Amino acid sequence: MNHLGINANDLYAILEDFFRPQECTDIFKLGVQYHNTDFIKKIYTSTFASVEVIEEVLSRQERDVMIFSHHPVPPKTNENNPYPEIPTNLIKRLKDSQVSLFSYHIPLDRHNPYSPSYTLALALGLSPYDTFYFQNGVKMGELCQGDYKDIDDISSELERLFGHAVKSYCYGDAKIKNNRIAIMSGCAKNLDAYTYLYKKGVNTFITGVTNKEISWVPAIHEQAKANGVNLISGTHYSTEKFAPITLVQYFIGLGIPCEFIDEMPNMSDI
């Protein structure tokens, strides 16, 4: 390992040791998606393995590069649809350009300093004090303490961070109870979360997807309303992007140049 890069297999071992994928389950393949170079000189991080990310990396005309994405596939055009696949022509171009693709979905989601929920909490100036939201064998949500007074206050800060509108549903007191806020970035389908938050004295929950036209979403609104939990949503992408942003410094710390590639949020999520 040096400032010029790292052996690919050595990097894979470091990532496996840190994120421990064997301790969780996942709907996606874990780790290496496409191994196209034995030596990695630079890493690009992203939230999705989207067409725009892959084309941007390929446009740099660099070789011996790895894309580390949270999701190993492009984003859904609509949360009612399945995840699309990476186009075949782009897979071939990745191989021809010696650009590898590595993804950790649940291993990155689980509670750790680089998880989407934890990094969003820090970006908001919150102090995570406990984890919640059990899924795929691990806990991945964050219970946080902060100085925000009400849901308008925290919504305004989210809009500043994301650069776009968020949507809030006031199902309880608009004032943030006990200065506590829960975060589960991306999608939060677990209906048990709302009773849990009520029992923990938390009445404000930040997540990514709340559009009632999405098949599984009406049920979460029912549970949020029944338990007096305010919902604030900021899209799947924007609530998760602080994980790959923060990972840039992780990879730089390993001696590998690294850059984050931004993507467009899907506003239909909210």
mmCIF file of C-alpha atoms in Angstrom:
data_model
loop_
_atom_site.group_PDB
_atom_site.id
_atom_site.type_symbol
_atom_site.label_atom_id
_atom_site.label_comp_id
_atom_site.label_asym_id
_atom_site.label_seq_id
_atom_site.Cartn_x
_atom_site.Cartn_y
_atom_site.Cartn_z
ATOM 1 C CA MET A 1 0.000 0.000 0.000
ATOM 2 C CA ASN A 2 1.330 3.475 -0.871
ATOM 3 C CA HIS A 3 0.240 6.865 -2.126
ATOM 4 C CA LEU A 4 0.123 5.502 -5.677
ATOM 5 C CA GLY A 5 -2.543 2.901 -4.933
ATOM 6 C CA ILE A 6 -3.089 -0.572 -3.537
ATOM 7 C CA ASN A 7 -3.270 -4.203 -4.611
ATOM 8 C CA ALA A 8 -6.936 -4.931 -5.325
ATOM 9 C CA ASN A 9 -7.104 -8.140 -3.287
ATOM 10 C CA ASP A 10 -5.466 -6.391 -0.339
ATOM 11 C CA LEU A 11 -8.119 -3.677 -0.520
ATOM 12 C CA TYR A 12 -10.946 -6.216 -0.717
ATOM 13 C CA ALA A 13 -9.578 -7.893 2.434
ATOM 14 C CA ILE A 14 -9.373 -4.562 4.287
ATOM 15 C CA LEU A 15 -12.959 -3.725 3.384
ATOM 16 C CA GLU A 16 -14.217 -7.165 4.389
ATOM 17 C CA ASP A 17 -12.414 -6.932 7.727
ATOM 18 C CA PHE A 18 -13.878 -3.495 8.466
ATOM 19 C CA PHE A 19 -17.478 -3.919 7.209
ATOM 20 C CA ARG A 20 -17.883 -7.646 8.104
ATOM 21 C CA PRO A 21 -20.392 -8.582 5.361
ATOM 22 C CA GLN A 22 -20.560 -12.177 6.625
ATOM 23 C CA GLU A 23 -22.559 -10.944 9.638
ATOM 24 C CA CYS A 24 -25.548 -9.783 7.614
ATOM 25 C CA THR A 25 -27.802 -10.850 4.763
ATOM 26 C CA ASP A 26 -28.369 -8.830 1.608
ATOM 27 C CA ILE A 27 -30.624 -8.786 -1.447
ATOM 28 C CA PHE A 28 -27.561 -7.958 -3.524
ATOM 29 C CA LYS A 29 -24.274 -9.715 -4.167
ATOM 30 C CA LEU A 30 -21.719 -8.672 -1.567
ATOM 31 C CA GLY A 31 -18.476 -6.922 -2.377
ATOM 32 C CA VAL A 32 -16.791 -7.286 -5.763
ATOM 33 C CA GLN A 33 -19.201 -6.973 -8.685
ATOM 34 C CA TYR A 34 -16.648 -6.672 -11.491
ATOM 35 C CA HIS A 35 -12.939 -7.243 -10.884
ATOM 36 C CA ASN A 36 -11.251 -5.513 -13.813
ATOM 37 C CA THR A 37 -7.860 -4.526 -12.405
ATOM 38 C CA ASP A 38 -5.385 -6.094 -9.987
ATOM 39 C CA PHE A 39 -4.020 -2.738 -8.820
ATOM 40 C CA ILE A 40 -6.169 0.245 -7.864
ATOM 41 C CA LYS A 41 -4.734 3.715 -8.330
ATOM 42 C CA LYS A 42 -7.897 5.688 -7.615
ATOM 43 C CA ILE A 43 -11.381 5.179 -6.164
ATOM 44 C CA TYR A 44 -14.638 6.934 -6.973
ATOM 45 C CA THR A 45 -17.469 6.641 -4.435
ATOM 46 C CA SER A 46 -21.168 6.862 -5.259
ATOM 47 C CA THR A 47 -24.578 6.095 -3.812
ATOM 48 C CA PHE A 48 -25.737 4.041 -6.803
ATOM 49 C CA ALA A 49 -23.930 2.272 -9.630
ATOM 50 C CA SER A 50 -25.903 4.519 -11.929
ATOM 51 C CA VAL A 51 -25.398 5.089 -15.620
ATOM 52 C CA GLU A 52 -24.450 8.713 -14.908
ATOM 53 C CA VAL A 53 -21.778 7.661 -12.388
ATOM 54 C CA ILE A 54 -20.258 4.989 -14.634
ATOM 55 C CA GLU A 55 -20.258 7.255 -17.677
ATOM 56 C CA GLU A 56 -18.671 10.059 -15.681
ATOM 57 C CA VAL A 57 -15.880 7.796 -14.434
ATOM 58 C CA LEU A 58 -15.295 6.370 -17.915
ATOM 59 C CA SER A 59 -15.151 9.885 -19.359
ATOM 60 C CA ARG A 60 -12.066 10.557 -17.217
ATOM 61 C CA GLN A 61 -10.202 7.948 -19.330
ATOM 62 C CA GLU A 62 -8.328 6.657 -16.273
ATOM 63 C CA ARG A 63 -7.235 3.051 -15.831
ATOM 64 C CA ASP A 64 -6.735 0.925 -12.714
ATOM 65 C CA VAL A 65 -9.724 2.573 -11.044
ATOM 66 C CA MET A 66 -12.439 1.235 -8.715
ATOM 67 C CA ILE A 67 -15.959 2.515 -8.187
ATOM 68 C CA PHE A 68 -17.189 1.894 -4.628
ATOM 69 C CA SER A 69 -20.977 2.253 -4.636
ATOM 70 C CA HIS A 70 -23.504 1.757 -1.862
ATOM 71 C CA HIS A 71 -25.918 0.085 -4.303
ATOM 72 C CA PRO A 72 -24.516 -2.251 -6.985
ATOM 73 C CA VAL A 73 -27.227 -1.222 -9.453
ATOM 74 C CA PRO A 74 -28.757 1.990 -10.865
ATOM 75 C CA PRO A 75 -31.538 3.663 -8.869
ATOM 76 C CA LYS A 76 -35.181 2.827 -9.448
ATOM 77 C CA THR A 77 -37.110 5.234 -11.624
ATOM 78 C CA ASN A 78 -40.031 4.569 -9.274
ATOM 79 C CA GLU A 79 -39.948 2.730 -5.953
ATOM 80 C CA ASN A 80 -42.800 0.491 -7.176
ATOM 81 C CA ASN A 81 -40.454 -0.923 -9.807
ATOM 82 C CA PRO A 82 -37.576 -3.393 -9.417
ATOM 83 C CA TYR A 83 -34.002 -2.157 -9.509
ATOM 84 C CA PRO A 84 -32.713 -1.869 -13.079
ATOM 85 C CA GLU A 85 -29.512 -3.574 -14.172
ATOM 86 C CA ILE A 86 -26.340 -1.907 -15.370
ATOM 87 C CA PRO A 87 -26.479 -1.820 -19.201
ATOM 88 C CA THR A 88 -24.392 -4.544 -20.825
ATOM 89 C CA ASN A 89 -22.444 -2.080 -22.940
ATOM 90 C CA LEU A 90 -21.286 -0.238 -19.797
ATOM 91 C CA ILE A 91 -20.159 -3.498 -18.175
ATOM 92 C CA LYS A 92 -18.009 -4.159 -21.237
ATOM 93 C CA ARG A 93 -16.615 -0.631 -21.195
ATOM 94 C CA LEU A 94 -15.716 -1.004 -17.514
ATOM 95 C CA LYS A 95 -13.716 -4.122 -18.350
ATOM 96 C CA ASP A 96 -12.029 -2.542 -21.356
ATOM 97 C CA SER A 97 -11.060 0.506 -19.274
ATOM 98 C CA GLN A 98 -9.825 -1.551 -16.293
ATOM 99 C CA VAL A 99 -12.423 -0.025 -13.968
ATOM 100 C CA SER A 100 -13.644 -2.338 -11.204
ATOM 101 C CA LEU A 101 -16.963 -2.085 -9.359
ATOM 102 C CA PHE A 102 -17.279 -2.889 -5.653
ATOM 103 C CA SER A 103 -20.478 -2.416 -3.642
ATOM 104 C CA TYR A 104 -21.572 -2.818 -0.035
ATOM 105 C CA HIS A 105 -25.291 -2.389 0.569
ATOM 106 C CA ILE A 106 -26.333 -3.745 3.989
ATOM 107 C CA PRO A 107 -22.703 -3.904 5.250
ATOM 108 C CA LEU A 108 -22.527 -0.136 4.746
ATOM 109 C CA ASP A 109 -26.078 0.456 6.033
ATOM 110 C CA ARG A 110 -25.351 -1.243 9.361
ATOM 111 C CA HIS A 111 -24.338 0.998 12.266
ATOM 112 C CA ASN A 112 -20.784 2.205 11.648
ATOM 113 C CA PRO A 113 -18.999 5.574 11.242
ATOM 114 C CA TYR A 114 -19.648 5.561 7.479
ATOM 115 C CA SER A 115 -23.265 4.391 7.354
ATOM 116 C CA PRO A 116 -25.883 6.563 5.595
ATOM 117 C CA SER A 117 -27.863 7.175 8.787
ATOM 118 C CA TYR A 118 -24.840 7.933 10.964
ATOM 119 C CA THR A 119 -23.206 10.273 8.451
ATOM 120 C CA LEU A 120 -26.486 12.133 7.850
ATOM 121 C CA ALA A 121 -26.832 12.574 11.616
ATOM 122 C CA LEU A 122 -23.373 14.146 11.810
ATOM 123 C CA ALA A 123 -24.052 16.354 8.769
ATOM 124 C CA LEU A 124 -27.103 17.673 10.658
ATOM 125 C CA GLY A 125 -25.010 18.353 13.766
ATOM 126 C CA LEU A 126 -26.821 15.644 15.728
ATOM 127 C CA SER A 127 -25.273 13.320 18.321
ATOM 128 C CA PRO A 128 -26.179 9.634 17.746
ATOM 129 C CA TYR A 129 -26.662 7.867 21.079
ATOM 130 C CA ASP A 130 -28.250 4.523 20.183
ATOM 131 C CA THR A 131 -29.165 2.316 17.236
ATOM 132 C CA PHE A 132 -32.541 0.922 16.169
ATOM 133 C CA TYR A 133 -34.244 -0.479 13.063
ATOM 134 C CA PHE A 134 -33.316 -4.145 12.733
ATOM 135 C CA GLN A 135 -33.030 -5.449 9.171
ATOM 136 C CA ASN A 136 -31.009 -8.146 7.376
ATOM 137 C CA GLY A 137 -29.476 -9.288 10.643
ATOM 138 C CA VAL A 138 -28.143 -5.906 11.792
ATOM 139 C CA LYS A 139 -29.249 -2.597 13.288
ATOM 140 C CA MET A 140 -28.878 0.330 10.939
ATOM 141 C CA GLY A 141 -30.899 3.329 12.154
ATOM 142 C CA GLU A 142 -29.722 6.050 14.529
ATOM 143 C CA LEU A 143 -31.386 7.631 17.546
ATOM 144 C CA CYS A 144 -29.955 11.109 17.939
ATOM 145 C CA GLN A 145 -29.920 14.088 20.286
ATOM 146 C CA GLY A 146 -29.853 17.640 18.980
ATOM 147 C CA ASP A 147 -30.886 21.254 19.376
ATOM 148 C CA TYR A 148 -33.625 21.453 16.726
ATOM 149 C CA LYS A 149 -36.883 22.763 18.175
ATOM 150 C CA ASP A 150 -39.551 21.610 15.729
ATOM 151 C CA ILE A 151 -40.054 19.809 12.421
ATOM 152 C CA ASP A 152 -39.895 23.063 10.430
ATOM 153 C CA ASP A 153 -36.495 23.762 11.979
ATOM 154 C CA ILE A 154 -35.003 20.385 11.039
ATOM 155 C CA SER A 155 -36.741 20.393 7.627
ATOM 156 C CA SER A 156 -35.137 23.742 6.756
ATOM 157 C CA GLU A 157 -31.685 22.409 7.603
ATOM 158 C CA LEU A 158 -32.270 19.266 5.538
ATOM 159 C CA GLU A 159 -33.248 21.409 2.559
ATOM 160 C CA ARG A 160 -30.058 23.420 2.965
ATOM 161 C CA LEU A 161 -27.974 20.233 3.095
ATOM 162 C CA PHE A 162 -29.712 18.509 0.175
ATOM 163 C CA GLY A 163 -30.217 21.523 -2.049
ATOM 164 C CA HIS A 164 -33.837 20.576 -2.687
ATOM 165 C CA ALA A 165 -37.218 20.420 -0.962
ATOM 166 C CA VAL A 166 -38.100 17.815 1.633
ATOM 167 C CA LYS A 167 -41.567 16.762 2.718
ATOM 168 C CA SER A 168 -42.851 16.595 6.278
ATOM 169 C CA TYR A 169 -45.935 14.944 7.740
ATOM 170 C CA CYS A 170 -46.900 16.236 11.158
ATOM 171 C CA TYR A 171 -48.491 13.238 12.842
ATOM 172 C CA GLY A 172 -47.631 14.297 16.379
ATOM 173 C CA ASP A 173 -46.601 17.439 18.211
ATOM 174 C CA ALA A 174 -44.682 19.671 15.781
ATOM 175 C CA LYS A 175 -42.232 20.330 18.606
ATOM 176 C CA ILE A 176 -39.434 17.768 18.681
ATOM 177 C CA LYS A 177 -39.942 15.732 21.841
ATOM 178 C CA ASN A 178 -37.000 15.402 24.210
ATOM 179 C CA ASN A 179 -34.738 16.929 21.500
ATOM 180 C CA ARG A 180 -34.584 13.433 19.974
ATOM 181 C CA ILE A 181 -34.643 12.566 16.281
ATOM 182 C CA ALA A 182 -34.536 9.144 14.616
ATOM 183 C CA ILE A 183 -32.876 8.588 11.236
ATOM 184 C CA MET A 184 -33.214 5.642 8.861
ATOM 185 C CA SER A 185 -31.792 6.799 5.554
ATOM 186 C CA GLY A 186 -33.046 5.412 2.244
ATOM 187 C CA CYS A 187 -36.125 3.186 2.597
ATOM 188 C CA ALA A 188 -37.731 2.338 5.945
ATOM 189 C CA LYS A 189 -40.345 -0.388 5.493
ATOM 190 C CA ASN A 190 -40.271 -1.903 8.993
ATOM 191 C CA LEU A 191 -43.647 -1.151 10.581
ATOM 192 C CA ASP A 192 -42.438 -2.025 14.074
ATOM 193 C CA ALA A 193 -40.192 1.035 14.089
ATOM 194 C CA TYR A 194 -43.001 3.453 14.971
ATOM 195 C CA THR A 195 -44.174 1.705 18.123
ATOM 196 C CA TYR A 196 -40.529 1.425 19.147
ATOM 197 C CA LEU A 197 -39.951 5.148 18.636
ATOM 198 C CA TYR A 198 -43.085 6.007 20.606
ATOM 199 C CA LYS A 199 -41.883 3.901 23.526
ATOM 200 C CA LYS A 200 -38.461 5.582 23.355
ATOM 201 C CA GLY A 201 -39.976 9.054 23.501
ATOM 202 C CA VAL A 202 -39.054 9.952 19.908
ATOM 203 C CA ASN A 203 -41.668 11.722 17.777
ATOM 204 C CA THR A 204 -39.623 12.791 14.731
ATOM 205 C CA PHE A 205 -38.288 10.394 12.098
ATOM 206 C CA ILE A 206 -36.165 11.269 9.051
ATOM 207 C CA THR A 207 -36.130 8.841 6.134
ATOM 208 C CA GLY A 208 -35.970 8.848 2.333
ATOM 209 C CA VAL A 209 -39.233 7.547 0.860
ATOM 210 C CA THR A 210 -42.761 8.604 1.897
ATOM 211 C CA ASN A 211 -44.745 8.981 -1.348
ATOM 212 C CA LYS A 212 -48.136 7.374 -0.675
ATOM 213 C CA GLU A 213 -48.398 6.169 -4.295
ATOM 214 C CA ILE A 214 -45.628 3.639 -3.560
ATOM 215 C CA SER A 215 -47.147 0.280 -2.635
ATOM 216 C CA TRP A 216 -45.595 -0.213 0.796
ATOM 217 C CA VAL A 217 -45.733 3.427 1.938
ATOM 218 C CA PRO A 218 -49.404 3.853 3.075
ATOM 219 C CA ALA A 219 -48.803 1.323 5.857
ATOM 220 C CA ILE A 220 -45.905 3.334 7.287
ATOM 221 C CA HIS A 221 -48.063 6.472 7.326
ATOM 222 C CA GLU A 222 -50.725 4.580 9.251
ATOM 223 C CA GLN A 223 -48.209 3.437 11.850
ATOM 224 C CA ALA A 224 -46.587 6.854 12.110
ATOM 225 C CA LYS A 225 -49.977 8.485 12.645
ATOM 226 C CA ALA A 226 -51.053 5.838 15.184
ATOM 227 C CA ASN A 227 -47.902 6.450 17.233
ATOM 228 C CA GLY A 228 -47.702 10.227 16.848
ATOM 229 C CA VAL A 229 -44.419 10.112 14.933
ATOM 230 C CA ASN A 230 -43.680 12.960 12.519
ATOM 231 C CA LEU A 231 -42.242 11.828 9.177
ATOM 232 C CA ILE A 232 -39.712 13.874 7.206
ATOM 233 C CA SER A 233 -38.485 12.558 3.860
ATOM 234 C CA GLY A 234 -35.669 13.733 1.627
ATOM 235 C CA THR A 235 -35.421 11.066 -1.139
ATOM 236 C CA HIS A 236 -33.627 7.731 -1.147
ATOM 237 C CA TYR A 237 -30.531 9.247 -2.715
ATOM 238 C CA SER A 238 -30.084 12.430 -0.683
ATOM 239 C CA THR A 239 -30.549 10.755 2.694
ATOM 240 C CA GLU A 240 -27.852 8.196 1.791
ATOM 241 C CA LYS A 241 -25.264 10.271 -0.058
ATOM 242 C CA PHE A 242 -23.303 11.356 3.009
ATOM 243 C CA ALA A 243 -22.016 7.789 3.385
ATOM 244 C CA PRO A 244 -20.033 7.766 0.117
ATOM 245 C CA ILE A 245 -19.054 11.400 0.714
ATOM 246 C CA THR A 246 -17.527 10.462 4.081
ATOM 247 C CA LEU A 247 -15.881 7.339 2.642
ATOM 248 C CA VAL A 248 -13.635 9.584 0.536
ATOM 249 C CA GLN A 249 -11.528 10.331 3.608
ATOM 250 C CA TYR A 250 -11.536 6.653 4.587
ATOM 251 C CA PHE A 251 -9.948 5.663 1.279
ATOM 252 C CA ILE A 252 -7.543 8.603 1.311
ATOM 253 C CA GLY A 253 -6.469 7.350 4.731
ATOM 254 C CA LEU A 254 -5.576 4.045 3.100
ATOM 255 C CA GLY A 255 -3.299 5.921 0.709
ATOM 256 C CA ILE A 256 -5.659 5.857 -2.293
ATOM 257 C CA PRO A 257 -6.782 9.026 -4.106
ATOM 258 C CA CYS A 258 -10.566 9.202 -3.925
ATOM 259 C CA GLU A 259 -13.418 11.358 -5.199
ATOM 260 C CA PHE A 260 -17.196 11.357 -4.707
ATOM 261 C CA ILE A 261 -19.471 11.386 -7.777
ATOM 262 C CA ASP A 262 -22.782 13.185 -7.235
ATOM 263 C CA GLU A 263 -26.106 12.017 -8.697
ATOM 264 C CA MET A 264 -29.581 13.428 -9.167
ATOM 265 C CA PRO A 265 -32.203 12.607 -6.496
ATOM 266 C CA ASN A 266 -35.544 11.143 -7.531
ATOM 267 C CA MET A 267 -38.067 13.659 -6.186
ATOM 268 C CA SER A 268 -40.934 11.200 -6.711
ATOM 269 C CA ASP A 269 -39.666 9.414 -3.566
ATOM 270 C CA ILE A 270 -41.277 12.078 -1.406
#
